[in-house]
Tab-separated table of C-alpha atoms in Angstrom:
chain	number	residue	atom	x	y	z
I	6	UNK	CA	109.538	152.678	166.206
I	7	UNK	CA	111.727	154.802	168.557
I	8	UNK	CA	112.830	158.540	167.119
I	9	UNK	CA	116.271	157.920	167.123
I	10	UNK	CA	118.361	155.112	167.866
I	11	UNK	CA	122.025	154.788	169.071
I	12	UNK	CA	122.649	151.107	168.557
I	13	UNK	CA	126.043	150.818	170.033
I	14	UNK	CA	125.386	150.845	173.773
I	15	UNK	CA	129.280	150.635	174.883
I	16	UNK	CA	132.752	151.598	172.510
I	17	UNK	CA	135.876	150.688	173.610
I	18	UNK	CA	138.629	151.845	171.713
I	19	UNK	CA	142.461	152.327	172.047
I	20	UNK	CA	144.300	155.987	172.537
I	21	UNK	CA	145.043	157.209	168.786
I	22	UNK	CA	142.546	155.112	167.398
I	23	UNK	CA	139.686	156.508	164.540
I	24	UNK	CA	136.081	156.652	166.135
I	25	UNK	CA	132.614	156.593	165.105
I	26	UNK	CA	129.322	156.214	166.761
I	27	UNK	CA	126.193	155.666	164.966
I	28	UNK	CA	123.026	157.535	165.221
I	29	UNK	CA	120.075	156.966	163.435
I	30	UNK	CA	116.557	158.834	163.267
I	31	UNK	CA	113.476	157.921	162.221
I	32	UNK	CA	111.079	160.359	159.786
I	33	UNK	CA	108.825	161.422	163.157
I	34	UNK	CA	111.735	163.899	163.944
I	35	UNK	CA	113.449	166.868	162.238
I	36	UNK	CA	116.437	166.463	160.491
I	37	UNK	CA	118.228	168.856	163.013
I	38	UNK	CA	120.612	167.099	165.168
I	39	UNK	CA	122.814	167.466	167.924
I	40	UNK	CA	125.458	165.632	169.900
I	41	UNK	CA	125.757	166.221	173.176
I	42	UNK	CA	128.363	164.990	175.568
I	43	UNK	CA	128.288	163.960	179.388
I	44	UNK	CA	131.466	163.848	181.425
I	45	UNK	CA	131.088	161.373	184.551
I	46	UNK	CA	128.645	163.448	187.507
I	47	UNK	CA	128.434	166.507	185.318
I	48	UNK	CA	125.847	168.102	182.819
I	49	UNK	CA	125.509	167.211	178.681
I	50	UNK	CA	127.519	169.710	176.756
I	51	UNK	CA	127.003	170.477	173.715
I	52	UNK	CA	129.381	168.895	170.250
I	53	UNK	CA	127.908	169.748	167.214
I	54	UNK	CA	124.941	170.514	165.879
I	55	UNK	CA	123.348	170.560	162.045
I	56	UNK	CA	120.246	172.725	161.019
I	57	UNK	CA	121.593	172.835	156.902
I	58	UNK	CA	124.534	173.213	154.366
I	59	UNK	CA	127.455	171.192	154.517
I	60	UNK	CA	126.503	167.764	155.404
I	61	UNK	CA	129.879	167.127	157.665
I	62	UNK	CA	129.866	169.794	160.806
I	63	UNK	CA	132.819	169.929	162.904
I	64	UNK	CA	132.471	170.382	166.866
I	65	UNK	CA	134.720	171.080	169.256
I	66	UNK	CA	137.735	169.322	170.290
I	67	UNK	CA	138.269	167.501	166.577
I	68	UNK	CA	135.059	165.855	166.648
I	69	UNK	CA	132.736	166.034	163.162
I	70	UNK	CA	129.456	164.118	161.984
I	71	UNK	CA	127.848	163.471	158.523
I	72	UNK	CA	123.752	163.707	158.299
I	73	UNK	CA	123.119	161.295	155.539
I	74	UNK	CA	119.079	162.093	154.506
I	75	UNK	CA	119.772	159.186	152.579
I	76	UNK	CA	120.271	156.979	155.401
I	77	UNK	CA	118.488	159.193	158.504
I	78	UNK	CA	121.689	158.940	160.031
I	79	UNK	CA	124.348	161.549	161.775
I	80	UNK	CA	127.036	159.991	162.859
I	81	UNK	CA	129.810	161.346	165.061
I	82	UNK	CA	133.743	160.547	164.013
I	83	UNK	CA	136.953	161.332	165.323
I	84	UNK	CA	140.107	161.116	163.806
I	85	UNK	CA	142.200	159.759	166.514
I	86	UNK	CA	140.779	159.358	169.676
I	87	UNK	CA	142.681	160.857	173.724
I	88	UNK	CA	141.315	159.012	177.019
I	89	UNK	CA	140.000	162.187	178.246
I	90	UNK	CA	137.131	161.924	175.361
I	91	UNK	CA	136.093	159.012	177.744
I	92	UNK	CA	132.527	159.905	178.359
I	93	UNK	CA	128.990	159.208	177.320
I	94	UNK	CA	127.894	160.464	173.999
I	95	UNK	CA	124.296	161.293	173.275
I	96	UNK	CA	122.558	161.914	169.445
I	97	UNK	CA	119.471	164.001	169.711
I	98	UNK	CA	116.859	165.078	166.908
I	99	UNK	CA	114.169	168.189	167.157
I	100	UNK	CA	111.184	167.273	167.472
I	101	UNK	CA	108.142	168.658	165.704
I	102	UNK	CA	107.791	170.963	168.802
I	103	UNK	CA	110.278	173.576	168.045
I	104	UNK	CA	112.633	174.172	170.398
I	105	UNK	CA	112.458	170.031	171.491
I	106	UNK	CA	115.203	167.509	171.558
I	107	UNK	CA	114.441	164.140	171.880
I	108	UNK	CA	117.468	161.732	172.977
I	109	UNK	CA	119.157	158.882	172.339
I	110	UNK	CA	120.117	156.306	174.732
I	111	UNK	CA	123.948	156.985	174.867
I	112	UNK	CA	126.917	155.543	173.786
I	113	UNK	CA	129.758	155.077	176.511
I	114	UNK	CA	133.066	155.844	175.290
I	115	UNK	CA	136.176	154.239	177.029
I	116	UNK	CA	139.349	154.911	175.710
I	117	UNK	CA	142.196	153.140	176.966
I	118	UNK	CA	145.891	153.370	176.827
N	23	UNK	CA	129.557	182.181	185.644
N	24	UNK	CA	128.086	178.907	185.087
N	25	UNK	CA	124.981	179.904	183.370
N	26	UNK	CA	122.487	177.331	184.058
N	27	UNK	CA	123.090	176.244	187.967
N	28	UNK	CA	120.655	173.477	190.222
N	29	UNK	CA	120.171	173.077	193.453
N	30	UNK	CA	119.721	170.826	195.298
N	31	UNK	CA	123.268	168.912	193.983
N	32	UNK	CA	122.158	165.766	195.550
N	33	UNK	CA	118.974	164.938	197.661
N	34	UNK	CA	117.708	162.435	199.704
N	35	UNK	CA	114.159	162.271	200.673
N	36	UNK	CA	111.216	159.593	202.176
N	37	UNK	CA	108.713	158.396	200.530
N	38	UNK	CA	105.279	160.456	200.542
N	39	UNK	CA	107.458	163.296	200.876
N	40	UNK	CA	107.446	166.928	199.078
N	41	UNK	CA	110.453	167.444	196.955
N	42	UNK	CA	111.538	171.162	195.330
N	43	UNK	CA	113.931	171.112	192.704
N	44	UNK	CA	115.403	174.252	191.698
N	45	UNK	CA	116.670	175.622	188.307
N	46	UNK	CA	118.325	179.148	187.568
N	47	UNK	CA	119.658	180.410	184.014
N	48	UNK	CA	121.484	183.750	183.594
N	49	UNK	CA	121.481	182.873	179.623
N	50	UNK	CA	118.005	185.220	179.253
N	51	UNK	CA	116.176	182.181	177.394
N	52	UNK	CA	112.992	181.824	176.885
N	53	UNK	CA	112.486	178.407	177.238
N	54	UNK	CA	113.484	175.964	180.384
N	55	UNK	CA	113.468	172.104	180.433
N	56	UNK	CA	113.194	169.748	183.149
N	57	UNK	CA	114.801	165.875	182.116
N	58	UNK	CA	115.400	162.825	184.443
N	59	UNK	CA	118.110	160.538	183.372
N	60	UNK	CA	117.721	156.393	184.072
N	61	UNK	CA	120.511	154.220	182.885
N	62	UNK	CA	119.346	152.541	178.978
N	63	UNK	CA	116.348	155.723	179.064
N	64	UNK	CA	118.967	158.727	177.629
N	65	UNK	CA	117.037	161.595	179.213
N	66	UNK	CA	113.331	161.927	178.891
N	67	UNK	CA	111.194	165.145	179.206
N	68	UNK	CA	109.168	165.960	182.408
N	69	UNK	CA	107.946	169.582	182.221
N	70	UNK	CA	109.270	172.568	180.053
N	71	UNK	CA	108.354	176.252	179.932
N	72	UNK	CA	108.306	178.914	177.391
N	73	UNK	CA	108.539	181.596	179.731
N	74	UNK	CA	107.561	183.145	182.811
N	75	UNK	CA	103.902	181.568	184.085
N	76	UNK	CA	104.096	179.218	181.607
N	77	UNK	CA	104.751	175.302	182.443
N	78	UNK	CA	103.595	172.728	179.997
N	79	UNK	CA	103.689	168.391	180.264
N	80	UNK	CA	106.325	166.639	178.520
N	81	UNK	CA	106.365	163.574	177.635
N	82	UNK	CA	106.525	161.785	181.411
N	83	UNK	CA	104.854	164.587	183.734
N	84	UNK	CA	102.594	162.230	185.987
N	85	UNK	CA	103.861	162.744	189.570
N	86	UNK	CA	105.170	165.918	188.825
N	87	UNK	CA	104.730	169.419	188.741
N	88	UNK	CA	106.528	172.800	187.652
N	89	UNK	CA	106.285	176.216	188.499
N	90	UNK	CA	108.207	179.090	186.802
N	91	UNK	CA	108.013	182.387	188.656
N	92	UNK	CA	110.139	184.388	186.572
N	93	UNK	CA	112.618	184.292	183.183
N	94	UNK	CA	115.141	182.705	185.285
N	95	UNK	CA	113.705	180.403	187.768
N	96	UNK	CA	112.173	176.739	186.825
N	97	UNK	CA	111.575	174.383	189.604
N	98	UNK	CA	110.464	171.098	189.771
N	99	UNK	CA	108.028	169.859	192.117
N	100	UNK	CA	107.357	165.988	193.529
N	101	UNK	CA	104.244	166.642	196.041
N	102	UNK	CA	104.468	162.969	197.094
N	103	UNK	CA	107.702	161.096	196.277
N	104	UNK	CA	107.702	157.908	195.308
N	105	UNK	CA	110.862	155.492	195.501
N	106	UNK	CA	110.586	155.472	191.078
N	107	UNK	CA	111.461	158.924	190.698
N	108	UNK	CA	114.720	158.083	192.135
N	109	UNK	CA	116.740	159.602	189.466
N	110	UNK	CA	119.122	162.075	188.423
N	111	UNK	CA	117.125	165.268	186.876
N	112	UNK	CA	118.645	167.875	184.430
N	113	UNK	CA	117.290	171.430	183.807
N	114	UNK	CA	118.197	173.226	180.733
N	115	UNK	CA	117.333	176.467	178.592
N	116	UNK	CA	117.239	177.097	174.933
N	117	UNK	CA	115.959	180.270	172.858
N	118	UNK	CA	112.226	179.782	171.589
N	119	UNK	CA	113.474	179.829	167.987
N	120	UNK	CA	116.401	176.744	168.224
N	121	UNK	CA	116.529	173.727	169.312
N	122	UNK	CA	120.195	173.974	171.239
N	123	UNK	CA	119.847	173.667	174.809
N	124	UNK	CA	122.591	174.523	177.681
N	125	UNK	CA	122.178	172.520	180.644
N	126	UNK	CA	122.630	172.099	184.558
N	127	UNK	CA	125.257	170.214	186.612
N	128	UNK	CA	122.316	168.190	187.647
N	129	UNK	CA	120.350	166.732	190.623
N	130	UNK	CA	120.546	162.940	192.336
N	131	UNK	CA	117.443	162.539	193.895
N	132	UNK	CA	117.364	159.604	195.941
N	133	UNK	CA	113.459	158.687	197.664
N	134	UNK	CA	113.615	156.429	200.545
């Protein structure tokens, strides 16, 4: 069973609009998680992150997620969405390995007009 | 100011060729990462170091080796390229005692 799964592959979704992409681990990993975001021919920069506490985190630029132990899920919401969050969004869980992230396999945002 | 830079930005080179990839941080981490990204494979984990003479496998290293001569410096090394390891390849750094890690602008390596 893969580590973490990001079952929405594409997300199209109109300017304004509420978002939310789903992320789900599996028990292999930590439950500290990260979002990480990739802006066409650049690096990943990091969202969010969650090592404990509150169970919603907020990022930058208005973005939050919820880890749910419950569910092994972290999913990433925004309240109403601009076309320059148009990018590719990736979950990643430590690994055992301290200081490891292991990756999702992205979820391309397009927001349109 | 950016603080983790790469170079090459893009690269083309022939098969059976050697390939250097450089890495440099100014963020005074201890650890470095080395990541190629395929379209459907997010980004998977080549080589990663906890510090200066230290490289260790990831979790894909065949074909590949790394070499990190000091706390800033991480490079990536393909002795004999092969047209699979066209890809694009991240570096990153990260404390030893988190799991946040800041990353490059990235490389496109294209093998021929």
């Amino acid at each position: 069973a893969q580590s973490v799964t990001q079952p929405d592959a594409r997300v199209t979704v109109s300017e304004g609009a509420s978002l939310q992409l789903r992320c789900k681990y599996s028990s292999s990993v930590t439950p500290y998680l990260f979002w990480y975001v990739q802006y066409p021919r650049q690096g990943l920069q990091l969202l969010l992150k969650y090592y404990s506490g509150d169970p919603v985190v907020q990022g930058v630029n208005g973005f939050e997620a919820e880890f749910s132990k419950s569910n092994s899920s972290f999913h990433l919401r925004k309240a109403s969405v601009h076309w320059s969050d148009s990018a590719v969004y990736f979950c990643a869980p430590g690994t055992q390995v301290v200081g490891q992230l292991t990756f999702g396999s992205g979820t391309r945002l397009q927001v349109y007009a | 100011e950016a603080a983790v830079t790469q170079s090459p930005r893009n690269k083309v080179a022939v098969t059976g060729g050697k390939v250097t990839l450089s890495c440099n941080q100014t963020n005074n981490h201890n650890n470095m990462y080395w990541y190629r990204q395929d379209t459907g494979h997010g980004l998977r984990l080549i080589h990663y170091s906890y510090g200066a003479g230290s490289t260790e496998k990831g979790d894909i290293p065949d074909g590949y080796k790394a070499s990190r001569p000091s706390q800033e410096n991480f490079s990536l090394i393909l002795e004999l390229a092969t047209p699979s390891q066209t890809s694009v390849y991240f570096c990153a750094s990260g404390e030893n005692w988190a799991y946040e890690q800041y990353f490059g602008p990235g490389t496109r390596l294209t093998v021929l």
